[in-house]
Structure formats: structure tokens, C-alpha cells
XYZ file of C-alpha atoms in Angstrom:
732
model
C 46.146 -8.449 -3.647
C 48.235 -11.461 -4.584
C 45.716 -14.275 -4.429
C 42.092 -15.291 -4.154
C 42.495 -15.611 -0.376
C 43.579 -11.965 -0.034
C 40.758 -10.867 -2.330
C 38.151 -12.618 -0.156
C 39.623 -11.227 3.067
C 39.483 -7.704 1.563
C 35.831 -7.897 0.478
C 33.120 -5.739 2.031
C 30.271 -7.156 4.079
C 27.871 -6.838 1.142
C 30.287 -8.678 -1.153
C 30.807 -11.473 1.370
C 27.055 -11.884 1.880
C 26.662 -12.133 -1.892
C 29.429 -14.769 -2.024
C 27.798 -16.851 0.718
C 24.432 -16.684 -1.064
C 25.985 -17.705 -4.397
C 27.991 -20.517 -2.823
C 26.135 -21.695 0.310
C 28.419 -24.739 0.677
C 31.160 -22.386 1.949
C 29.229 -21.920 5.199
C 28.656 -25.625 5.930
C 30.214 -26.246 8.371
C 30.811 -22.759 9.733
C 34.418 -21.652 8.951
C 36.422 -20.174 11.814
C 37.360 -16.932 10.050
C 37.838 -15.372 6.626
C 41.090 -17.255 6.092
C 39.277 -20.566 6.486
C 36.485 -19.289 4.230
C 39.000 -18.341 1.525
C 40.712 -21.705 1.834
C 37.423 -23.520 1.393
C 36.486 -21.356 -1.605
C 39.688 -22.380 -3.365
C 39.231 -26.127 -2.872
C 38.545 -28.199 -5.938
C 35.278 -29.626 -4.563
C 33.739 -26.229 -3.800
C 34.973 -24.729 -7.059
C 33.550 -27.642 -9.074
C 30.193 -27.203 -7.333
C 30.157 -23.486 -8.162
C 31.105 -24.092 -11.816
C 28.481 -26.831 -12.162
C 25.745 -24.386 -11.079
C 26.585 -21.769 -13.736
C 24.173 -21.176 -16.588
C 25.399 -21.375 -20.181
C 26.331 -17.681 -20.549
C 28.366 -17.553 -17.331
C 30.013 -20.903 -18.100
C 30.913 -19.707 -21.601
C 32.436 -16.524 -20.167
C 34.487 -18.533 -17.669
C 35.670 -20.914 -20.374
C 36.525 -17.943 -22.615
C 38.751 -16.582 -19.852
C 40.540 -19.948 -19.696
C 40.863 -20.250 -23.492
C 42.096 -16.699 -24.149
C 44.027 -16.202 -20.913
C 42.269 -12.837 -20.548
C 39.351 -11.491 -18.554
C 38.951 -8.372 -20.669
C 35.241 -8.108 -21.629
C 36.127 -6.934 -25.128
C 38.254 -10.048 -25.651
C 35.795 -12.640 -24.372
C 32.579 -11.093 -25.750
C 32.878 -12.625 -29.262
C 33.489 -16.086 -27.788
C 30.289 -15.871 -25.728
C 28.177 -14.206 -28.416
C 27.292 -11.089 -26.379
C 28.273 -7.433 -26.507
C 31.026 -5.908 -24.388
C 28.629 -4.524 -21.755
C 27.010 -7.929 -21.211
C 30.454 -9.556 -21.073
C 31.502 -7.086 -18.361
C 28.423 -8.042 -16.343
C 29.296 -11.726 -16.692
C 32.870 -11.064 -15.511
C 31.547 -9.145 -12.488
C 29.224 -12.043 -11.615
C 32.078 -14.548 -11.835
C 34.199 -12.311 -9.603
C 31.371 -12.073 -7.065
C 31.279 -15.895 -6.995
C 35.080 -15.979 -6.352
C 35.763 -17.850 -9.583
C 37.810 -14.816 -10.606
C 39.798 -12.696 -8.152
C 40.751 -9.044 -8.334
C 44.447 -8.319 -8.912
C 46.062 -4.914 -9.527
C 45.939 -5.718 -13.267
C 42.267 -6.746 -13.299
C 40.334 -9.964 -12.649
C 42.351 -13.193 -12.726
C 41.102 -16.735 -13.187
C 41.377 -18.739 -9.952
C 43.878 -21.575 -10.239
C 41.391 -24.206 -9.110
C 38.990 -23.164 -11.871
C 41.618 -24.129 -14.449
C 41.824 -27.589 -12.871
C 38.030 -27.968 -12.840
C 37.612 -26.909 -16.489
C 40.265 -29.433 -17.496
C 42.862 -29.339 -20.260
C 40.248 -28.733 -22.977
C 37.844 -25.957 -21.885
C 34.602 -26.051 -23.865
C 35.933 -29.103 -25.687
C 38.560 -27.094 -27.602
C 41.954 -28.598 -28.301
C 45.415 -27.026 -27.979
C 46.370 -24.182 -30.275
C 48.182 -24.933 -33.520
C 51.353 -23.294 -32.156
C 51.301 -25.589 -29.122
C 50.896 -28.608 -31.379
C 53.534 -27.369 -33.844
C 50.912 -27.717 -36.554
C 50.558 -25.685 -39.756
C 47.027 -24.470 -40.468
C 45.608 -23.823 -43.955
C 46.440 -20.344 -45.229
C 42.780 -19.534 -45.812
C 40.961 -21.443 -43.074
C 37.398 -20.140 -43.757
C 37.626 -20.980 -47.462
C 39.052 -24.432 -46.730
C 36.174 -25.186 -44.377
C 33.602 -23.877 -46.833
C 34.958 -26.064 -49.654
C 34.948 -29.321 -47.638
C 32.899 -32.208 -49.039
C 29.797 -33.051 -47.031
C 31.236 -36.263 -45.581
C 34.457 -34.606 -44.370
C 32.474 -31.672 -42.961
C 30.256 -34.082 -41.045
C 33.251 -35.983 -39.589
C 35.006 -32.740 -38.593
C 31.838 -31.402 -36.982
C 31.357 -34.616 -35.001
C 34.940 -34.602 -33.675
C 34.672 -30.895 -32.808
C 31.415 -31.436 -30.896
C 32.597 -34.545 -28.994
C 36.392 -34.143 -28.989
C 38.702 -32.505 -29.413
C 40.529 -35.816 -29.819
C 39.416 -38.911 -31.698
C 40.777 -42.345 -32.504
C 41.807 -43.039 -36.071
C 39.364 -45.553 -37.646
C 40.685 -49.090 -37.788
C 39.860 -49.344 -41.486
C 41.824 -46.599 -43.285
C 40.113 -47.471 -46.567
C 36.608 -47.052 -45.148
C 34.558 -43.908 -45.701
C 35.355 -42.461 -42.253
C 39.007 -43.478 -42.528
C 39.395 -41.719 -45.863
C 37.633 -38.615 -44.519
C 39.957 -38.419 -41.487
C 43.044 -38.859 -43.699
C 41.838 -36.091 -46.020
C 41.251 -33.742 -43.065
C 44.773 -34.416 -41.788
C 46.198 -33.710 -45.262
C 44.205 -30.470 -45.413
C 45.653 -29.318 -42.067
C 42.278 -29.337 -40.310
C 43.260 -32.230 -38.020
C 46.621 -32.771 -36.341
C 47.996 -36.257 -35.746
C 48.900 -36.781 -32.095
C 50.301 -40.241 -32.829
C 49.619 -43.111 -35.205
C 46.232 -43.821 -33.587
C 44.832 -40.438 -32.534
C 44.045 -37.060 -34.093
C 43.085 -33.729 -32.523
C 41.232 -30.641 -33.748
C 43.436 -27.528 -33.305
C 41.771 -24.769 -31.293
C 41.604 -22.389 -34.241
C 39.826 -24.970 -36.391
C 37.369 -25.839 -33.629
C 36.458 -22.180 -33.133
C 36.018 -21.684 -36.867
C 33.700 -24.702 -37.102
C 31.636 -23.272 -34.227
C 31.356 -19.882 -35.864
C 33.871 -18.184 -33.571
C 31.937 -19.051 -30.395
C 32.843 -21.501 -27.662
C 29.397 -23.050 -27.955
C 27.552 -23.040 -31.267
C 24.530 -20.801 -31.502
C 21.410 -22.620 -30.329
C 19.140 -23.671 -33.118
C 15.920 -21.738 -33.394
C 12.880 -23.711 -32.445
C 11.060 -24.944 -35.539
C 7.671 -23.933 -34.135
C 6.505 -21.627 -31.411
C 5.172 -23.556 -28.399
C 1.369 -23.702 -28.554
C -0.457 -21.376 -26.223
C -3.842 -21.974 -24.600
C -6.244 -19.772 -22.749
C -5.248 -19.790 -19.037
C -8.838 -20.572 -18.042
C -8.823 -23.651 -20.294
C -5.519 -24.692 -18.747
C -6.967 -24.349 -15.241
C -10.025 -26.395 -16.172
C -7.863 -29.196 -17.597
C -5.495 -29.104 -14.586
C -8.402 -29.148 -12.136
C -9.939 -32.144 -13.884
C -6.591 -33.961 -13.735
C -6.143 -33.120 -10.038
C -9.592 -34.430 -9.064
C -9.068 -37.510 -11.240
C -5.749 -38.159 -9.500
C -7.334 -38.031 -6.046
C -10.044 -40.465 -7.158
C -7.482 -42.838 -8.688
C -5.326 -42.890 -5.551
C -8.448 -43.520 -3.465
C -9.423 -46.438 -5.710
C -5.870 -47.807 -5.753
C -5.766 -47.842 -1.956
C -8.880 -50.036 -1.861
C -7.425 -52.500 -4.359
C -4.095 -52.564 -2.502
C -5.878 -53.250 0.781
C -7.786 -56.137 -0.816
C -4.709 -57.572 -2.551
C -2.283 -57.217 0.401
C 0.770 -57.495 -1.895
C 3.936 -58.921 -0.377
C 7.083 -56.868 0.103
C 9.909 -58.356 -1.927
C 12.990 -59.549 -0.086
C 14.967 -56.847 -1.900
C 12.217 -54.306 -1.171
C 9.476 -52.965 -3.368
C 6.469 -54.443 -5.121
C 6.532 -57.559 -7.274
C 5.923 -57.092 -10.997
C 2.972 -59.504 -10.842
C 1.277 -57.459 -8.114
C 1.944 -54.221 -9.995
C 0.305 -55.636 -13.120
C -2.664 -56.865 -11.089
C -3.221 -53.412 -9.606
C -2.786 -51.781 -13.024
C -5.420 -54.083 -14.493
C -7.888 -53.410 -11.693
C -7.741 -49.628 -12.088
C -7.427 -49.814 -15.890
C -4.076 -47.972 -16.174
C -0.661 -48.876 -17.533
C 2.213 -49.898 -15.255
C 3.963 -46.503 -15.404
C 0.833 -44.608 -14.308
C 0.146 -47.157 -11.557
C 3.732 -46.826 -10.312
C 3.267 -43.060 -10.044
C 0.081 -43.510 -7.987
C 1.832 -45.969 -5.673
C 4.768 -43.581 -5.222
C 2.379 -40.731 -4.422
C 0.605 -42.887 -1.826
C 3.950 -43.849 -0.324
C 5.112 -40.222 -0.207
C 1.894 -39.136 1.493
C 2.297 -41.941 4.100
C -0.937 -43.576 2.964
C 0.893 -46.821 2.168
C 3.714 -48.496 4.081
C 5.589 -51.719 4.709
C 4.133 -53.332 7.854
C 7.572 -54.852 8.763
C 5.995 -58.163 9.759
C 7.807 -61.485 9.546
C 6.144 -61.947 6.178
C 5.917 -58.233 5.282
C 3.134 -56.853 3.121
C 2.158 -53.427 1.813
C -0.625 -52.102 4.029
C -2.674 -48.950 4.350
C -1.774 -46.680 7.253
C -3.861 -44.923 9.877
C -3.453 -41.709 7.853
C -5.811 -42.975 5.134
C -9.089 -42.277 6.927
C -7.969 -38.769 7.915
C -6.913 -38.140 4.313
C -10.238 -39.343 2.947
C -12.077 -36.975 5.288
C -10.294 -33.909 3.836
C -11.679 -31.627 1.143
C -10.583 -32.561 -2.408
C -8.090 -29.681 -2.685
C -6.382 -30.616 0.567
C -6.288 -34.268 -0.434
C -4.536 -33.194 -3.636
C -2.000 -31.044 -1.794
C -1.239 -33.957 0.549
C -0.133 -35.871 -2.563
C 1.470 -33.049 -4.568
C 3.666 -31.490 -1.873
C 5.597 -34.694 -1.032
C 6.003 -35.284 -4.780
C 7.502 -31.822 -5.287
C 10.182 -32.387 -2.634
C 10.670 -36.127 -3.103
C 13.978 -37.800 -3.956
C 12.093 -40.649 -5.638
C 11.520 -40.785 -9.396
C 9.462 -42.944 -11.718
C 12.300 -42.858 -14.280
C 15.708 -43.674 -12.804
C 19.018 -44.767 -14.369
C 19.005 -48.492 -15.076
C 20.986 -50.680 -12.600
C 24.479 -51.714 -13.634
C 23.398 -55.357 -13.793
C 20.659 -54.438 -16.259
C 17.881 -55.569 -13.907
C 14.494 -53.974 -13.309
C 13.811 -51.331 -10.663
C 10.696 -52.407 -8.759
C 8.010 -49.945 -7.752
C 8.160 -48.772 -4.104
C 11.753 -50.044 -3.797
C 14.804 -48.069 -2.701
C 15.972 -48.274 -6.297
C 13.451 -45.521 -7.073
C 15.509 -43.069 -5.018
C 17.465 -40.759 -7.340
C 18.574 -37.568 -5.465
C 19.163 -35.366 -8.560
C 15.462 -35.585 -9.448
C 14.360 -33.096 -6.773
C 16.401 -30.194 -8.183
C 15.558 -31.292 -11.716
C 11.820 -31.345 -10.954
C 11.987 -27.819 -9.490
C 13.932 -26.466 -12.471
C 11.529 -27.961 -15.019
C 8.612 -26.301 -13.221
C 10.553 -23.011 -13.004
C 11.143 -23.163 -16.763
C 7.399 -23.568 -17.343
C 6.677 -20.746 -14.886
C 9.068 -18.392 -16.727
C 7.124 -18.799 -19.988
C 4.010 -16.727 -20.740
C 0.843 -18.031 -19.099
C -0.737 -20.766 -21.184
C 2.471 -21.771 -23.023
C 2.767 -25.527 -23.519
C 6.318 -26.344 -24.707
C 7.196 -29.821 -25.902
C 9.924 -31.990 -24.405
C 12.617 -30.807 -26.836
C 11.981 -27.160 -25.945
C 12.144 -27.847 -22.209
C 15.378 -29.834 -22.632
C 16.872 -26.932 -24.615
C 15.904 -24.386 -21.935
C 17.182 -26.710 -19.224
C 20.552 -26.919 -20.980
C 20.704 -23.114 -20.955
C 20.231 -23.142 -17.170
C 22.530 -26.031 -16.185
C 24.798 -27.137 -19.052
C 27.184 -29.119 -16.818
C 24.426 -30.908 -14.870
C 22.290 -32.360 -17.626
C 21.008 -35.838 -16.730
C 21.832 -38.870 -18.804
C 19.078 -39.460 -21.376
C 17.697 -35.993 -20.652
C 14.860 -36.332 -23.181
C 13.453 -39.404 -21.426
C 13.811 -37.944 -17.918
C 12.242 -34.579 -18.797
C 9.386 -36.292 -20.664
C 8.663 -38.388 -17.546
C 8.623 -35.281 -15.325
C 6.240 -33.525 -17.707
C 3.947 -36.583 -17.679
C 3.994 -36.618 -13.888
C 3.062 -32.926 -13.782
C 0.181 -33.520 -16.187
C -1.084 -36.501 -14.168
C -0.986 -34.528 -10.917
C -2.769 -31.533 -12.428
C 0.241 -29.271 -11.873
C -0.019 -28.686 -15.622
C -3.050 -28.781 -17.887
C -2.805 -29.371 -21.633
C 0.979 -29.125 -21.188
C 0.926 -25.628 -19.656
C 1.420 -24.663 -16.026
C -1.884 -23.973 -14.297
C -2.504 -21.176 -11.816
C -2.349 -23.424 -8.740
C 0.627 -25.314 -10.220
C 2.456 -21.989 -10.546
C 1.671 -21.144 -6.921
C 2.947 -24.544 -5.809
C 6.536 -23.350 -6.366
C 6.268 -20.283 -4.145
C 3.287 -20.577 -1.795
C 1.992 -24.088 -1.161
C -0.922 -22.929 0.993
C -2.036 -20.477 -1.709
C -1.905 -23.287 -4.289
C -4.313 -25.347 -2.187
C -6.648 -22.382 -1.753
C -6.600 -21.668 -5.490
C -7.466 -25.285 -6.322
C -10.272 -25.200 -3.747
C -11.760 -22.255 -5.676
C -11.653 -24.236 -8.934
C -12.871 -27.625 -7.706
C -16.682 -27.941 -7.693
C -18.285 -28.480 -4.300
C -18.695 -32.155 -3.349
C -22.171 -33.577 -3.985
C -24.320 -35.389 -1.417
C -26.774 -36.976 -3.832
C -26.794 -39.951 -6.136
C -29.172 -41.355 -8.702
C -30.157 -44.976 -8.056
C -31.219 -46.964 -11.115
C -33.142 -50.214 -11.566
C -30.137 -51.918 -13.191
C -28.370 -51.947 -9.786
C -26.164 -48.933 -10.593
C -25.811 -45.514 -9.017
C -24.637 -42.310 -10.716
C -22.846 -39.642 -8.665
C -22.786 -36.300 -10.559
C -19.467 -35.055 -9.183
C -17.098 -35.667 -6.292
C -19.046 -37.346 -3.449
C -18.883 -36.051 0.103
C -16.706 -38.249 2.397
C -19.682 -40.039 4.012
C -21.229 -40.933 0.648
C -17.841 -41.930 -0.764
C -17.223 -44.239 2.213
C -20.601 -45.940 1.775
C -20.110 -46.466 -1.960
C -16.582 -47.716 -1.421
C -17.891 -50.393 0.961
C -21.001 -51.465 -0.931
C -20.366 -51.052 -4.673
C -17.831 -51.407 -7.467
C -16.673 -48.368 -9.431
C -17.434 -48.914 -13.109
C -16.431 -45.594 -14.654
C -14.865 -42.305 -13.609
C -15.177 -38.782 -14.939
C -17.425 -35.817 -14.322
C -20.058 -38.310 -13.132
C -18.977 -41.657 -11.698
C -20.946 -44.882 -12.098
C -21.051 -47.468 -9.294
C -22.546 -50.971 -9.516
C -23.968 -52.865 -6.534
C -22.885 -56.531 -6.566
C -23.200 -59.418 -4.119
C -19.468 -59.392 -3.383
C -19.434 -55.631 -2.734
C -22.509 -55.798 -0.498
C -20.921 -58.626 1.501
C -18.008 -56.247 2.113
C -20.385 -53.703 3.627
C -21.980 -56.383 5.814
C -18.542 -57.605 6.877
C -17.782 -54.038 7.974
C -20.710 -54.173 10.420
C -23.539 -52.689 8.343
C -26.991 -54.253 8.422
C -29.409 -54.403 5.519
C -31.636 -51.769 7.114
C -28.685 -49.435 7.782
C -27.479 -49.701 4.197
C -30.914 -49.181 2.650
C -31.569 -46.229 4.948
C -28.282 -44.564 3.918
C -29.020 -45.134 0.245
C -32.466 -43.610 0.637
C -31.028 -40.596 2.454
C -28.559 -39.787 -0.351
C -30.901 -40.715 -3.223
C -33.235 -38.184 -4.823
C -35.629 -41.055 -5.651
C -36.839 -44.110 -3.688
C -34.556 -47.153 -3.579
C -35.404 -49.342 -6.620
C -37.042 -52.642 -5.773
C -34.317 -54.803 -7.447
C -31.683 -53.169 -5.265
C -33.811 -53.605 -2.132
C -34.264 -57.295 -2.924
C -30.538 -57.770 -3.594
C -29.465 -56.128 -0.331
C -31.897 -58.134 1.777
C -31.107 -61.411 0.022
C -27.351 -60.972 0.560
C -27.955 -60.016 4.194
C -30.164 -63.116 4.754
C -27.412 -65.461 3.563
C -24.605 -63.509 5.244
C -23.201 -65.180 8.366
C -24.624 -68.684 7.951
C -21.051 -69.871 8.387
C -18.927 -68.272 11.108
C -15.136 -67.939 11.101
C -13.223 -66.830 14.164
C -9.672 -66.730 15.449
C -8.030 -68.555 18.326
C -4.506 -68.396 19.641
C -4.593 -72.051 20.782
C -6.941 -74.944 21.381
C -7.227 -77.612 24.101
C -8.482 -81.057 23.073
C -9.289 -84.067 25.206
C -11.230 -87.279 24.792
C -12.670 -86.750 28.287
C -15.398 -84.024 28.192
C -15.618 -84.068 32.012
C -11.959 -83.119 32.329
C -12.473 -80.174 29.972
C -15.541 -78.990 31.902
C -13.476 -78.961 35.102
C -10.766 -76.881 33.441
C -13.372 -74.513 31.983
C -14.554 -73.652 35.516
C -11.087 -73.559 37.159
C -10.569 -70.161 38.800
C -6.791 -70.101 38.145
C -7.388 -70.376 34.382
C -9.775 -67.408 34.088
C -7.126 -65.226 32.434
C -6.955 -67.690 29.495
C -10.578 -66.879 28.477
C -11.285 -70.514 27.628
C -14.380 -71.076 25.475
C -16.012 -74.403 24.567
C -16.832 -74.884 20.888
C -17.416 -78.650 21.055
C -17.739 -81.230 23.858
C -14.073 -82.209 23.445
C -12.534 -78.868 22.315
C -11.782 -75.602 24.147
C -10.204 -72.553 22.504
C -8.295 -69.598 23.972
C -6.959 -66.300 22.557
C -3.669 -67.014 24.378
C -0.821 -68.675 22.513
C 0.087 -72.369 22.858
C 3.112 -71.702 25.074
C 1.081 -69.578 27.522
C -1.643 -72.216 27.657
C 0.899 -75.002 28.324
C 2.558 -73.091 31.167
C -0.753 -72.221 32.837
C -1.991 -75.833 32.708
C 1.265 -77.144 34.153
C 1.064 -74.628 37.013
C -2.232 -76.203 38.174
C -0.766 -79.705 38.005
C -2.022 -80.819 34.586
C 0.230 -82.654 32.144
C -0.628 -81.325 28.676
C 1.271 -82.110 25.477
C 1.815 -79.785 22.545
C 0.044 -81.009 19.387
C 0.981 -80.221 15.784
C -0.356 -81.265 12.381
C 1.516 -84.587 12.661
C 0.698 -85.364 16.304
C 2.530 -84.532 19.561
C 5.577 -82.286 19.048
C 8.319 -80.973 21.294
C 7.387 -77.940 23.380
C 11.021 -76.873 23.946
C 11.428 -73.268 22.694
C 13.772 -72.916 19.716
C 14.432 -69.194 19.953
C 12.868 -65.804 20.548
C 11.793 -63.030 18.238
C 12.929 -59.427 18.505
C 11.136 -56.224 17.569
C 12.618 -54.765 14.381
C 14.395 -51.455 14.795
C 12.534 -48.473 13.378
C 14.353 -46.131 11.008
C 15.373 -42.731 12.349
C 13.763 -39.712 10.679
C 15.969 -37.823 8.236
C 16.355 -34.187 9.263
C 16.708 -31.570 6.541
C 19.734 -29.321 7.160
C 19.018 -25.728 6.182
C 21.902 -23.246 5.772
C 22.118 -20.353 8.221
C 21.298 -16.893 6.827
C 24.345 -15.369 5.124
C 24.286 -12.296 7.389
C 24.509 -14.449 10.542
C 27.388 -16.446 9.059
C 29.197 -13.209 8.204
C 28.851 -11.897 11.758
C 30.472 -15.053 13.133
C 33.228 -14.809 10.507
C 33.978 -11.215 11.448
C 34.125 -12.193 15.128
C 36.544 -15.013 14.315
C 38.628 -12.654 12.174
C 38.829 -10.172 15.073
C 40.073 -12.884 17.435
C 42.683 -13.984 14.899
C 43.827 -10.368 14.418
C 44.151 -9.901 18.173
C 46.331 -12.989 18.420
C 48.512 -11.761 15.553
C 48.875 -8.345 17.226
C 49.907 -9.913 20.537
C 52.658 -11.769 18.744
C 54.262 -15.054 19.671
C 57.826 -16.392 19.356
C 56.341 -19.639 18.087
C 54.543 -17.942 15.194
C 50.907 -16.864 14.661
C 47.852 -18.725 15.872
C 46.946 -21.464 13.396
C 43.198 -22.124 12.986
C 41.997 -25.692 12.571
C 41.281 -26.522 8.916
C 40.095 -29.595 7.079
C 42.629 -31.314 4.751
C 40.976 -29.920 1.607
C 41.252 -26.317 2.845
C 44.828 -26.858 4.043
C 45.731 -28.314 0.649
C 44.218 -25.298 -1.142
C 46.190 -22.804 0.968
C 49.434 -24.732 0.493
C 48.880 -24.773 -3.275
C 48.407 -21.003 -3.213
C 51.582 -20.545 -1.176
C 53.558 -22.851 -3.466
C 52.338 -21.042 -6.592
C 53.222 -17.614 -5.132
C 56.482 -18.887 -3.575
C 55.398 -17.850 -0.101
C 56.170 -19.422 3.261
C 53.378 -20.733 5.465
C 53.026 -21.523 9.144
C 51.622 -25.035 9.537
C 50.597 -27.216 12.452
C 51.783 -30.820 12.121
C 50.855 -33.733 14.384
C 53.383 -36.510 14.997
C 52.844 -40.235 15.610
C 51.897 -39.723 19.288
C 49.454 -36.870 18.617
C 51.656 -33.924 19.614
C 51.377 -30.811 17.402
C 54.343 -28.725 16.245
C 54.409 -25.290 14.585
C 56.686 -24.967 11.590
C 57.559 -22.233 9.100
C 57.261 -24.255 5.912
C 58.170 -23.357 2.316
C 55.849 -25.509 0.142
C 56.992 -26.483 -3.333
C 54.271 -28.897 -4.524
C 51.116 -30.639 -3.298
C 50.475 -34.038 -4.837
C 49.302 -37.521 -3.926
C 47.957 -36.495 -0.523
C 51.332 -35.048 0.511
C 52.971 -31.630 0.520
C 56.632 -31.315 -0.463
C 58.762 -28.366 0.653
C 61.518 -27.142 2.954
C 61.939 -26.330 6.632
C 65.101 -24.408 7.474
C 66.403 -25.150 3.952
C 66.027 -28.902 4.536
C 63.681 -30.971 2.315
C 60.545 -32.156 4.130
C 57.400 -34.031 3.122
C 54.212 -34.156 5.204
C 50.949 -36.031 4.756
C 48.005 -33.657 4.410
C 45.954 -35.549 6.994
C 48.617 -34.712 9.626
C 48.432 -30.948 8.947
C 46.003 -29.311 11.390
C 45.982 -25.846 9.829
C 47.805 -23.369 7.594
C 48.513 -19.609 7.780
C 50.359 -18.025 4.854
C 53.204 -15.883 6.170
C 53.206 -12.190 5.258
């Protein structure tokens, strides 16, 4: 085999299935045949994605192949810090992922991998021979004898280099240290303003490895009894459900406006945080959970506000475990984060706004939970330990300010009850693999809801646990929550009781419900309070009207009130000279004019023009986002084999115009042309002209650069734009 493309075409079904599972992007969209699959595998974008998903050991092995120019396990093992057997396994894994390809002389690094790793793999500079630089005769001794300041400067450049700018002040401490390192042969001067660490020096500073050995953790992560962890996680989960329930009530009462740029105003966020006695970060998390569970939404009115949805009552009627899962599952798969990169303009990201969307957080959230799940049950690692383990799993995809992001994810998990005391609970562990089982496990741990309360003479009620939905609804309407915990305390106030009466309750209904749930008779002070509030409730009446009709002549209004052609307006007399109607002013005007009346439209300043100034339109609803799932690798392989058979049949039939050329995207065409140019092979290409006609040409590519391919056709120089090339087949 001469190239990666030939290696992929020669692979067995099992090897191709493994490749498609390791690199699922190769099957989206479905390639026509194995040639198209190989072309896509050798594109820079696909190769970069595959390299970015390597863990630290596999990445180190790949970088060692690039640094040494060898794929021999014995050669690369010392650079990775593993034995020869483990190095051979790493090389086999990289070959299975098509980052190495099998030649007659052994595995070879794919050309695109070299481009992706860049000119300085693992941050190592060029070799001393390439730089024409003389190294110290005894490099280990020279490094060991360095003063502390020079050693610190050399270590910093090695870790963040390999190049560095010469300090502007040559007489400063750093300037003198850099000059001394250059004199000692440990740094090479690229020019008057830059220095570089030779590869040999960089490896020596790192102890002969591409990546320095990870530091041992100072302390072993604390471990707790799994039952204690479950109890703490269960308490957090039930507390979360209660907090979201309380927040929804406060949000419904506040009716916060939606900002013009989207999201919730800082003032409203602080008001909600004060009412539920939490900080702004915790309140933002609760709001995001409510939004993810569709309990809260923008009403899209002309003056939009954040409103509760019709899902709320159904959610409140669920058992506590199912209410928790309705919040936790959207959080697990959400693209929204409570900690996001700051905007470029340095502004603030408002809660509930689109600025909270940060797509990398979903994969990051899953990996943090997988790290916790891989530890022994009850282990509670700190943020630094989780960041270290995360770097081992995804060294090229670490988020900016990883400590802050990981700490926020761990706090979210603790608030949701996914973790307890910093360790993953039993139902949190199940959440990653079986969401239904996680809900069932939590249901086993959560105490049964209680249907009793203790009424006290000081106008308070104590509920010893989670109330059943009916009791919770009554308390939510008629009392104010004073404290949460294992037993919640509710206080009956005039304002809260008016809310129950506004909802349609009567004093007798409310007292009867309280007596039914109470183990003792209703205290007399509470009975007096309920009846006193009910007696004064409704002495003033407020209603709504779409329009009113006023006239100084009561007789005229009485005639209109009985007119049979105005029955649809539902006119109602509220004063001798005033009628009201639920219809709007325009409808009322038109109806009166149809019966021969001559009304005028009245505003706050007198008669106004009734000429319409414009019409309103219904806002367009957003389309649902469909999740695209990759097809199973075996099904993709069957379609590839069928496409390969058709291509082989066309090649066997032969054609004077050359072989059949499959349609390829520009990236795949570019990759195949690079392969052909590197191996000095001809390629059949399809090229479209200015009018859309396609020609077949036997092309000898020489270079691909700047969106164009340069080569020869019939020994004549030719250059084609890649976007005009419909497909490529390497000849021979």
C-alpha cells in the first residue's frame, strides 16, 4: 500500500466498523464508496477532530511519532513513559483510527496529521542540528548546575514555547537570565529579538518525555460511606425541587420583563434571589433549570414577560422523584451553562439569555460526571483533581479557565443532588446510563410525601416532610414559606389568604381543607384571621372591559342597550351614562355606525382620530431543533461496500473517457490531490467550466495551495480552482 487511501480500501469489515465508530464524522454525510471515505479521512478538518479527541497517552504517542520520525514502539516508548508493549498497543489504536497507515515497512504517520500537530509537536523546538546550534558537551550536568532563576526561566519557555521574545530590558533579571542561557548553549538565538529551546534541551528539561510526568496528588481524595452520600444527594434533590417550586411562585408574582436583548434584568434577578434567600449564581441555576424543563418561557407579547407555562401544574402533580428527573435530564443534555466565556465587549451575560448557550458544556458536563463515576464509590475529589483527570482524557480540548468551569459544574451537580458531599450518588451514577433507573432509585430514597400538618396558635403550620400535591397547592395559595428543610414552616398572613380568596376559595372551603389535613382542630386565631380577611375581601370590585360607550343622554344609551343588532357586543350598564363591552373600540365603532349612529373615538385628551395606523402580525414561532444521530457503523459499511461494488463494475467495463468519477466535496478532493501530488501520481478529475459543463481530465497534480491545484495536463501547465473540481480518482 502506498497511501492512507489504499490502506483504508484494503481494510476488513471489522476494521472499517472500528474506524467508523472511532471517527463517526466520516459517515456524515454518507460517503459514496471507500474512496470517498478515505478522502474524507485524510482531510485536515476530520484529522484535527480525531486528534482533538485523543487522550494524553495516545496524543503523546502520536506526537512521539512526529518528533522521532518513527513508529517503532521501542523508539517511542520512552517519550510516552510506557513500556514497549503498551507503546505497541497505542500504535495499533492510532492505526485503527487512520492517523497512521500501514506501509510495507510498518505504520507511517498520515501527512495530514503532521499539518495538524504543527511545526512544534508537543511544544518542542527544532533539533540543534536543524538550527546549526552547538549544545553543551554535558547537557544533564549543565542543567543540574543552573541557578534557580535561570532554571525557572528555561522551564517556563519550555512549557509555553518553544520560542520566546527577548526581554526589552537586557539588564533586568529575566534579560540577564536569558542571555546566560544563550551563552550556556541552552537557548538558540533565532534573531535579535527571539530565542528558541532546541529539541534536545526541551526533552532533557522534561525528563526525556514529551509531557512531564504528572505531579502526584498531595492528598488522597476523601471518601465517604455510599449510604451517607445517597442521603446527602437525596436531601439536595428534594431541596432543589422545593426551591424551583418556590421560585416559580415568586416569578409568577413578579412577572419580570424580557430584556430587549433577551434574558432577565439584573434587578429582577436580585429581587428573586432575595425572595428565596439565595445568591445570584444559585438563583440563575434554578431559572435555567425551569427554562430547560419548559416550566418558564417568554410569552412573546408586545411587551414580553417571563411567564409560567401550562406544564407547571402537571409537573407539580408528579411524585418528587419524577419532578427531579424532569429538571435533571434537560440539564444533563443542555447546551446552556451558568459559567460561560465573558463577551468580547466585557459586558455581563444575563440569566435566561442566549448568551448562556455554550455548546462545549454538554460534552464537558458528561466527561466530568464520567470521571466521578470511574472513581471508587464515595470518592469526593476536589476541583484540582478533576481538572487533572480531565486533562488526561482530553488534553487538546481543555476549556479556557478550566478550574472555574469545572468548579461551576461540580457546584451544579451538588445543587441538583447528582452528587452528595462531593461524591457521585447512586442515582447520579445511573443518570449517565439509564435515566429511568435513576428516577426509580431516587424514588426509593425519597421519603413518602406527607398529608398532615401541624397548625399552631401563632398562625404557622409545620409540615414534617414533602407535602402531597393537594396540600402543597393549598399552602402555596394561602401561606408564606418561612423555612425549608426536613420540616417546612409556613405562616398564614392577610396577603397570602387574599391570594387564596382571589383564586376562588371561600373561608369555609379553606378552613375545611385545613381541618382535613391537620391532626388537631384549627386554632381560634387562625379561624378568626381567615374569616376576617374573607369578610373584607371583595368590598371593591375590579373588572376588565375592552371598550366603553359614554353619553350625556341616558335614554339614548338605554335604547342602544336593548338594540337587537348590538347583542353580539355584550353591552353592560355600569352607570346611567356609561356602557361597557368586552369588544375593542374599533369593533364597537363599526357596529354603531352600521346601525346609523355617529360615535366618536375618545382618548385621555378628548376625541381622537379613529383612522387605523397599522395592523399587528402574529410573531413567527421558532422551529424545533432536531438532534441528528449517526447511523450504525454496520449499516454505513454495507452502503459503502455496495457503492464500492458499483464503482468496481464501472472500472471493469472500461471507458475511453477514463473511469467513473464519484462526486466529492472540495475538502475530500483536495485531500486526494495532495496524496497524488506527494506520491507523484496522476489523477482523473472532473472539472466544470463557466457554463456548467463537466470535463474529464487526466491530471498530474504538483501542489495544492490557496484554494487551487497546480499541475499538468498533457505536459501543459494548468491550474484549477478546487470548487470547480467535482471529484477525483487517483490513476493506477
